[in-house]
PDB file of C-alpha atoms in Angstrom:
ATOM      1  CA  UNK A   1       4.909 -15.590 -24.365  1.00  0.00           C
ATOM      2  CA  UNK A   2       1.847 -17.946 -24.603  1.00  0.00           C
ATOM      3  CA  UNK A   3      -1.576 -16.632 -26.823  1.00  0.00           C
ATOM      4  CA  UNK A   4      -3.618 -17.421 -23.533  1.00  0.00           C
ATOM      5  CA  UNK A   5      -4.637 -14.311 -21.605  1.00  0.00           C
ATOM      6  CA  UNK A   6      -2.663 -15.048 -18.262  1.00  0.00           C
ATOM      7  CA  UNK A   7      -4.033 -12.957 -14.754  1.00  0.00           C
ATOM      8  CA  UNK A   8      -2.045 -12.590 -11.519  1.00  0.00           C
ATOM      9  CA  UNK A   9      -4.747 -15.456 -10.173  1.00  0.00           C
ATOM     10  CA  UNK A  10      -3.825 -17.245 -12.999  1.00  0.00           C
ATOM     11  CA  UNK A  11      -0.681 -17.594 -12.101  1.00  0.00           C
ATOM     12  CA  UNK A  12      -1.013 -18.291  -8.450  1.00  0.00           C
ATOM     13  CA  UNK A  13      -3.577 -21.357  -9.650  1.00  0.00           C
ATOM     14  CA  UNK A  14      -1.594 -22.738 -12.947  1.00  0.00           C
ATOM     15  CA  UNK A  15       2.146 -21.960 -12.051  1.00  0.00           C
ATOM     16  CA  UNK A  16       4.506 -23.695  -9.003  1.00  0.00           C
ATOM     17  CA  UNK A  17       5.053 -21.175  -6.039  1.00  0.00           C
ATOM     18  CA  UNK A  18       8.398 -20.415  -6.847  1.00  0.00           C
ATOM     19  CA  UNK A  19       7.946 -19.483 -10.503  1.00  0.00           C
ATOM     20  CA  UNK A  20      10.252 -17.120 -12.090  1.00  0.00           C
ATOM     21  CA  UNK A  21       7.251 -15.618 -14.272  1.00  0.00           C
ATOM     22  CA  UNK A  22       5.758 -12.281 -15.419  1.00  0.00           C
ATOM     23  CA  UNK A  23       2.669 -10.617 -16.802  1.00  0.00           C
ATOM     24  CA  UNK A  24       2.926  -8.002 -18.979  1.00  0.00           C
ATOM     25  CA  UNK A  25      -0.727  -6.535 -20.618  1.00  0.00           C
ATOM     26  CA  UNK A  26      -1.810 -10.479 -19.810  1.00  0.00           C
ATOM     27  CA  UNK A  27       1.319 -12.525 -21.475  1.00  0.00           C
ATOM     28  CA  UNK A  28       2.715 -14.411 -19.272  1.00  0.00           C
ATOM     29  CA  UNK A  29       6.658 -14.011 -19.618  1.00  0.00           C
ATOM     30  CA  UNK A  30       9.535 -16.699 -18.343  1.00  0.00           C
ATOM     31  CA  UNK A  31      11.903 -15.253 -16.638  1.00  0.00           C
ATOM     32  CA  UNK A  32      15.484 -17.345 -16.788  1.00  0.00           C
ATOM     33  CA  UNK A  33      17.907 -17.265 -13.940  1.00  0.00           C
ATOM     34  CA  UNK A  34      20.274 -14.208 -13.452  1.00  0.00           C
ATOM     35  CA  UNK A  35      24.030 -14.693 -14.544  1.00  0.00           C
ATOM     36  CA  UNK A  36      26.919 -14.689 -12.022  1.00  0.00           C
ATOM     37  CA  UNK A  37      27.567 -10.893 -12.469  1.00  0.00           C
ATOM     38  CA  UNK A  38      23.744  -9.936 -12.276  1.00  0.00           C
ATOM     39  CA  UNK A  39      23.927 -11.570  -9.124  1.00  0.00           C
ATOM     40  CA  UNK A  40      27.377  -9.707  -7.864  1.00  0.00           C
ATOM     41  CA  UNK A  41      25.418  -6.475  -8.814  1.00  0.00           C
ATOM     42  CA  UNK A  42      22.058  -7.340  -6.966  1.00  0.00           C
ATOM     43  CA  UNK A  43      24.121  -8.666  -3.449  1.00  0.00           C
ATOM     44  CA  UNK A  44      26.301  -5.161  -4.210  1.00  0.00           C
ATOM     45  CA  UNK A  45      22.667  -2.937  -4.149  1.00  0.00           C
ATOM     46  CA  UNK A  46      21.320  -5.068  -1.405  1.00  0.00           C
ATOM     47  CA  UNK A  47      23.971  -4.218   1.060  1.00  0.00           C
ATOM     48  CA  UNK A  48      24.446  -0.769   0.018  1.00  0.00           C
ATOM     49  CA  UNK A  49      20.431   0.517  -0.062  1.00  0.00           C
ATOM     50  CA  UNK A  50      19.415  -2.243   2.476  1.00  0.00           C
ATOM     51  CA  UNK A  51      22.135  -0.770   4.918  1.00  0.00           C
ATOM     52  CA  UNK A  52      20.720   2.749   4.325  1.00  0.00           C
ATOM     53  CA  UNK A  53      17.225   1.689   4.458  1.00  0.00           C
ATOM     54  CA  UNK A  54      17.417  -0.223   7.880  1.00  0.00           C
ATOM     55  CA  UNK A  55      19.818   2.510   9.303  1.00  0.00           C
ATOM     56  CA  UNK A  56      17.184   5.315   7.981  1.00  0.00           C
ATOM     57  CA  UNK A  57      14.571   3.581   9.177  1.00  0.00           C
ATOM     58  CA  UNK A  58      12.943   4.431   5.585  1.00  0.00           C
ATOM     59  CA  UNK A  59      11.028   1.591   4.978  1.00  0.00           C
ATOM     60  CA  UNK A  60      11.283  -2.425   3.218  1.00  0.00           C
ATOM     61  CA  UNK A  61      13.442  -3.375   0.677  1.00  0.00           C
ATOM     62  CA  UNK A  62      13.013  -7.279  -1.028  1.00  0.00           C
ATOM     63  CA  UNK A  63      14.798  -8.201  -4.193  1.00  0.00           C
ATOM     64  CA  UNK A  64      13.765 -10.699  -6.653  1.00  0.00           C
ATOM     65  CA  UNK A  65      11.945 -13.128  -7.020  1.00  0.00           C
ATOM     66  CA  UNK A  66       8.910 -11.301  -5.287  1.00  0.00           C
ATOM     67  CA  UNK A  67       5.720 -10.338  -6.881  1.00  0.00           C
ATOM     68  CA  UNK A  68       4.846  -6.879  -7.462  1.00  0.00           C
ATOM     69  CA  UNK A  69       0.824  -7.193  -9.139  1.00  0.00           C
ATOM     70  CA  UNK A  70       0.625  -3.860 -10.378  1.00  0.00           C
ATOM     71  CA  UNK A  71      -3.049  -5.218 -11.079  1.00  0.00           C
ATOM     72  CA  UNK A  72      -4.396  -8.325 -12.524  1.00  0.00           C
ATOM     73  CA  UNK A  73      -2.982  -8.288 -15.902  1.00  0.00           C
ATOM     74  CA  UNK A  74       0.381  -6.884 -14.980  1.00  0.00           C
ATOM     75  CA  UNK A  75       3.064  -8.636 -12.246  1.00  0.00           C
ATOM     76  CA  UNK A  76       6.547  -8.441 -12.386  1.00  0.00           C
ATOM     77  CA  UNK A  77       9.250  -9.536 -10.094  1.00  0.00           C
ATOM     78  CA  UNK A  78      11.726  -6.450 -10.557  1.00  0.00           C
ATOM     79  CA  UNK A  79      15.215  -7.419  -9.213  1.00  0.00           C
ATOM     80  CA  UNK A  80      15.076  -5.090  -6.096  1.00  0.00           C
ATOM     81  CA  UNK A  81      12.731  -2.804  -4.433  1.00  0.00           C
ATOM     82  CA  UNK A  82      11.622  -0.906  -2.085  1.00  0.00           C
ATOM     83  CA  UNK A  83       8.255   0.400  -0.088  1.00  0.00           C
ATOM     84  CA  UNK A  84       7.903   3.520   1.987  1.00  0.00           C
ATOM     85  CA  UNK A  85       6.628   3.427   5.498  1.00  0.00           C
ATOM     86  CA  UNK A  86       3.983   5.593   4.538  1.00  0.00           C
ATOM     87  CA  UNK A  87       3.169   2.990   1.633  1.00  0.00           C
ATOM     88  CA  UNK A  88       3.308  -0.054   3.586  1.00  0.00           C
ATOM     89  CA  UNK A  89      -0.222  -1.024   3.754  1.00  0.00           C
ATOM     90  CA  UNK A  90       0.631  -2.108  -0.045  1.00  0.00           C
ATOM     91  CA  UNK A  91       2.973  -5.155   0.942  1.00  0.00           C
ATOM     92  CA  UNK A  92       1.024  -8.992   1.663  1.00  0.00           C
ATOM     93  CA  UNK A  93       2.594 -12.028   2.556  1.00  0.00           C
ATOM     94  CA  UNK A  94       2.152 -13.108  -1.567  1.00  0.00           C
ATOM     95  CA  UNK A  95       4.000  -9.712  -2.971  1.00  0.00           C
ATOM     96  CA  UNK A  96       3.696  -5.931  -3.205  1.00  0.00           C
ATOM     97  CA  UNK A  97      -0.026  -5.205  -4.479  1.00  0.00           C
ATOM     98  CA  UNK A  98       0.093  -1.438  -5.706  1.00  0.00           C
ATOM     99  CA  UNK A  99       3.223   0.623  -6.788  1.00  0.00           C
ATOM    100  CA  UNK A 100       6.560   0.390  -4.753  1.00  0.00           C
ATOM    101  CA  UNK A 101       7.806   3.845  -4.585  1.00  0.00           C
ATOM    102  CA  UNK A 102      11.327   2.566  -6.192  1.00  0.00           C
ATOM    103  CA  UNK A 103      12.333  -0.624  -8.122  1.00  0.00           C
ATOM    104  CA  UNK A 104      15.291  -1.340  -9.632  1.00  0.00           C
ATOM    105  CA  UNK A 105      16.386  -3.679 -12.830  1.00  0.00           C
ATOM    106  CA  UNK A 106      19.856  -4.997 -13.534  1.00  0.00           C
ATOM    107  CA  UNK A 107      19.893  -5.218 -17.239  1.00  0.00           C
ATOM    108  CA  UNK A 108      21.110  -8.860 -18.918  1.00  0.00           C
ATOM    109  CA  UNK A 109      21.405  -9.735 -22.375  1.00  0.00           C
ATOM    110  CA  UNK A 110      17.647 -10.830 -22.821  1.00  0.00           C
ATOM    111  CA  UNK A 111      16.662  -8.044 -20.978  1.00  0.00           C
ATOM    112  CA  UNK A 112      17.478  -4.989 -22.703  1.00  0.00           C
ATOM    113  CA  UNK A 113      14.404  -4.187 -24.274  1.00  0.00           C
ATOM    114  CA  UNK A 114      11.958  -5.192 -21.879  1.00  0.00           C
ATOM    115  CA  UNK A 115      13.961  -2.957 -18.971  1.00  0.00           C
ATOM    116  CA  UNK A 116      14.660  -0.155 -21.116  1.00  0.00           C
ATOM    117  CA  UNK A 117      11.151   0.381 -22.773  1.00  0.00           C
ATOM    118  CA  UNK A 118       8.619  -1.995 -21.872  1.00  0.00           C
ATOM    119  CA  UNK A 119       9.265  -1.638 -18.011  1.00  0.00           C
ATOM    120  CA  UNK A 120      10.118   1.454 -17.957  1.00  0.00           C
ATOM    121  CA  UNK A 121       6.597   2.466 -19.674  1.00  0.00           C
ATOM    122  CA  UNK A 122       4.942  -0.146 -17.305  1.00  0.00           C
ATOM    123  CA  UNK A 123       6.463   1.845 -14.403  1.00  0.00           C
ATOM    124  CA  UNK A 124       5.755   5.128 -15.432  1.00  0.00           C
ATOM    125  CA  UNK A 125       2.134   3.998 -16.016  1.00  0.00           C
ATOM    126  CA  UNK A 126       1.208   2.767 -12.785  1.00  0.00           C
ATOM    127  CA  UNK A 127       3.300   5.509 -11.044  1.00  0.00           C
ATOM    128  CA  UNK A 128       6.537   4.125  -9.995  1.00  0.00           C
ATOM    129  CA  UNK A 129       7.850   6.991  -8.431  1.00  0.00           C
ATOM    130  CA  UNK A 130      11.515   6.213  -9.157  1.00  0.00           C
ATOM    131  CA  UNK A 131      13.154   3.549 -11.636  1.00  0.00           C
ATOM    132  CA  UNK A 132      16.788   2.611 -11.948  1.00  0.00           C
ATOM    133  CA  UNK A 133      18.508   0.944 -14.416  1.00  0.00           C
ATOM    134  CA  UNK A 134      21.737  -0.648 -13.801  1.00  0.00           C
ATOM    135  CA  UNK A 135      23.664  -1.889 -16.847  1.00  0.00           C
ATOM    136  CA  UNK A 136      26.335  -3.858 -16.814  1.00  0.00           C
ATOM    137  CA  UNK A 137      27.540  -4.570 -20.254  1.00  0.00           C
ATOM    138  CA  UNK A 138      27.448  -0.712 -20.544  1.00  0.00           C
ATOM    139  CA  UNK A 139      28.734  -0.116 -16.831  1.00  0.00           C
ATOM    140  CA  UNK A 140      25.693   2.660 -16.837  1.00  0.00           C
ATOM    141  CA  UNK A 141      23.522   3.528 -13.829  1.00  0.00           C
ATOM    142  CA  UNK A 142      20.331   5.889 -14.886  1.00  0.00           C
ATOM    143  CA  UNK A 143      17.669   7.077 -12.055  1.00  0.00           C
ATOM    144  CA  UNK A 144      14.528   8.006 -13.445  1.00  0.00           C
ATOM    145  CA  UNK A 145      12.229   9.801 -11.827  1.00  0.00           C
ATOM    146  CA  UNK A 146       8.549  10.578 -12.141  1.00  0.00           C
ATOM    147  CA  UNK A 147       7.431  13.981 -12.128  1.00  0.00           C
ATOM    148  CA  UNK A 148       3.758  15.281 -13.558  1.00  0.00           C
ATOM    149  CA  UNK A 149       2.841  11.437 -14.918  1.00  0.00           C
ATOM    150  CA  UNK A 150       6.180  10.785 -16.830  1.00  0.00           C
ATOM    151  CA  UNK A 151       9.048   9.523 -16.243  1.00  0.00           C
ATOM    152  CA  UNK A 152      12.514  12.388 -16.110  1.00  0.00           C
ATOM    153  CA  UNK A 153      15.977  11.435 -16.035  1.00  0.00           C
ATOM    154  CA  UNK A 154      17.338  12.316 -12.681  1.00  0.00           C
ATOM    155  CA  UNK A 155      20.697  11.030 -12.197  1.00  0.00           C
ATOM    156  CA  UNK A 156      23.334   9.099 -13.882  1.00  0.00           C
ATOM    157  CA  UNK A 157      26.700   7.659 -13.796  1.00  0.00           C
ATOM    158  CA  UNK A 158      29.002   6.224 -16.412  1.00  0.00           C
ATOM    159  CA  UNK A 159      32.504   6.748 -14.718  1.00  0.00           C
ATOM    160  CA  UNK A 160      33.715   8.953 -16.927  1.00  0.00           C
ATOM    161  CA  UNK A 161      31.901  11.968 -16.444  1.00  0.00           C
ATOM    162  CA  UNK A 162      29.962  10.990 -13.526  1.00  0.00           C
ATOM    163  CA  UNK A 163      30.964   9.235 -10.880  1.00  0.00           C
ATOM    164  CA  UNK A 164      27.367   8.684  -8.581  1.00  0.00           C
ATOM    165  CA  UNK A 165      23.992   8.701  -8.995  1.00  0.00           C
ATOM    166  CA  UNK A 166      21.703  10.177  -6.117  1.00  0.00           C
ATOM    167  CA  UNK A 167      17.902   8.883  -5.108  1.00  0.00           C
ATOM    168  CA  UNK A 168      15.111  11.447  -4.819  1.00  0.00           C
ATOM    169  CA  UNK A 169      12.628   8.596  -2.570  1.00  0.00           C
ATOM    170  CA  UNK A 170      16.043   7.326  -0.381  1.00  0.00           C
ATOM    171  CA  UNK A 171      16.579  10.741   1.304  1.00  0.00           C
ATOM    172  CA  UNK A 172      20.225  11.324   1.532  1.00  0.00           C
ATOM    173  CA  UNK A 173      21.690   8.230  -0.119  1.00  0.00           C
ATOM    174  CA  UNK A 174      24.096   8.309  -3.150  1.00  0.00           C
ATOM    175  CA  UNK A 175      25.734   5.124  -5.251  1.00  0.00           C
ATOM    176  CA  UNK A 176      29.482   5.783  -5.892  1.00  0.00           C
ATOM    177  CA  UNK A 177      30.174   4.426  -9.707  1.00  0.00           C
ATOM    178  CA  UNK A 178      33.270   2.672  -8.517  1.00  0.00           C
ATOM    179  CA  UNK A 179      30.972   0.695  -5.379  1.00  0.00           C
ATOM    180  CA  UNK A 180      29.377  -1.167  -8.659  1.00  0.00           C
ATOM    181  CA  UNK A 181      32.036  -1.142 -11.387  1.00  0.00           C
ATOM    182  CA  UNK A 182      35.401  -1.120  -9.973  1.00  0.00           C
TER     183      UNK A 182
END
């Protein structure tokens, strides 16, 4: 993080195109590359809620890097989300300006803080309406979901005692455990 007060216009001005950078409360955060696995996970997702998605005709899905400006002082480039049909007015050529109605982070080792708390405050704030963790160290999937302003834990798997998570915003779709872990 830099002391300068960084803005979504900011970056668009200061920063090359392809930048892997985010804003949190105007700090400008670098975002390093994924690892192998974070990738394995994020190509897993893609084909499983893209497939749904397309087939359900729900909506768009992108996954990182691609902007999300919640508003000027806070962008992030979440690893995968997706915008309702009835929320698409919210996606521009340059990113997602607004809240998706579900993003998703895959958790690394630099990451654990920032997905577990700060995100998942940031999310919550601007009204998200669904956030999912994925964690692979742990081999943990948690859905939250927002209900009266806060975020609730909806669904979970760990492969012991639970085995899938289900969405609330992707009518009808459910992630097996084993489709991430196994």
């Amino acid at each position: 993080m830099t002391t300068e007060k960084w803005t979504y216009s900011d970056m668009l001005a200061k920063l090359p195109a392809e930048s892997r950078y985010e804003i949190r409360n105007y700090n400008l955060i670098d975002m390093p590359s994924p690892t192998e696995k974070h990738q394995e996970l994020q190509f897993k997702l893609t084909l499983l809620l893209g497939n749904h998605i397309v087939a359900n005709k729900l909506g768009k899905f992108y996954q990182a890097p691609f902007d999300v400006i919640l508003d000027e002082g806070n962008t992030v480039q979440p690893d995968l989300l997706f915008v309702s049909n009835e929320n698409k007015e919210i996606i521009k050529e340059r990113g997602v300006f607004g809240a998706p109605d579900l993003m998703i982070e895959i958790v690394s080792k630099g990451s654990i803080i920032r997905d577990y708390v700060e995100k998942k405050e940031d999310y919550e704030k601007f009204g998200i309406k669904e956030y999912w963790i994925i964690d692979p160290q742990n081999k943990f999937i948690q859905i939250f979901s927002l209900e009266s302003n806060k975020y609730k834990p909806y669904s979970s798997a760990d492969g012991e005692e639970s085995l899938s998570v289900k969405s609330i915003v992707l009518t009808g779709f459910e992630l097996q455990w084993s489709d991430l872990f196994e």
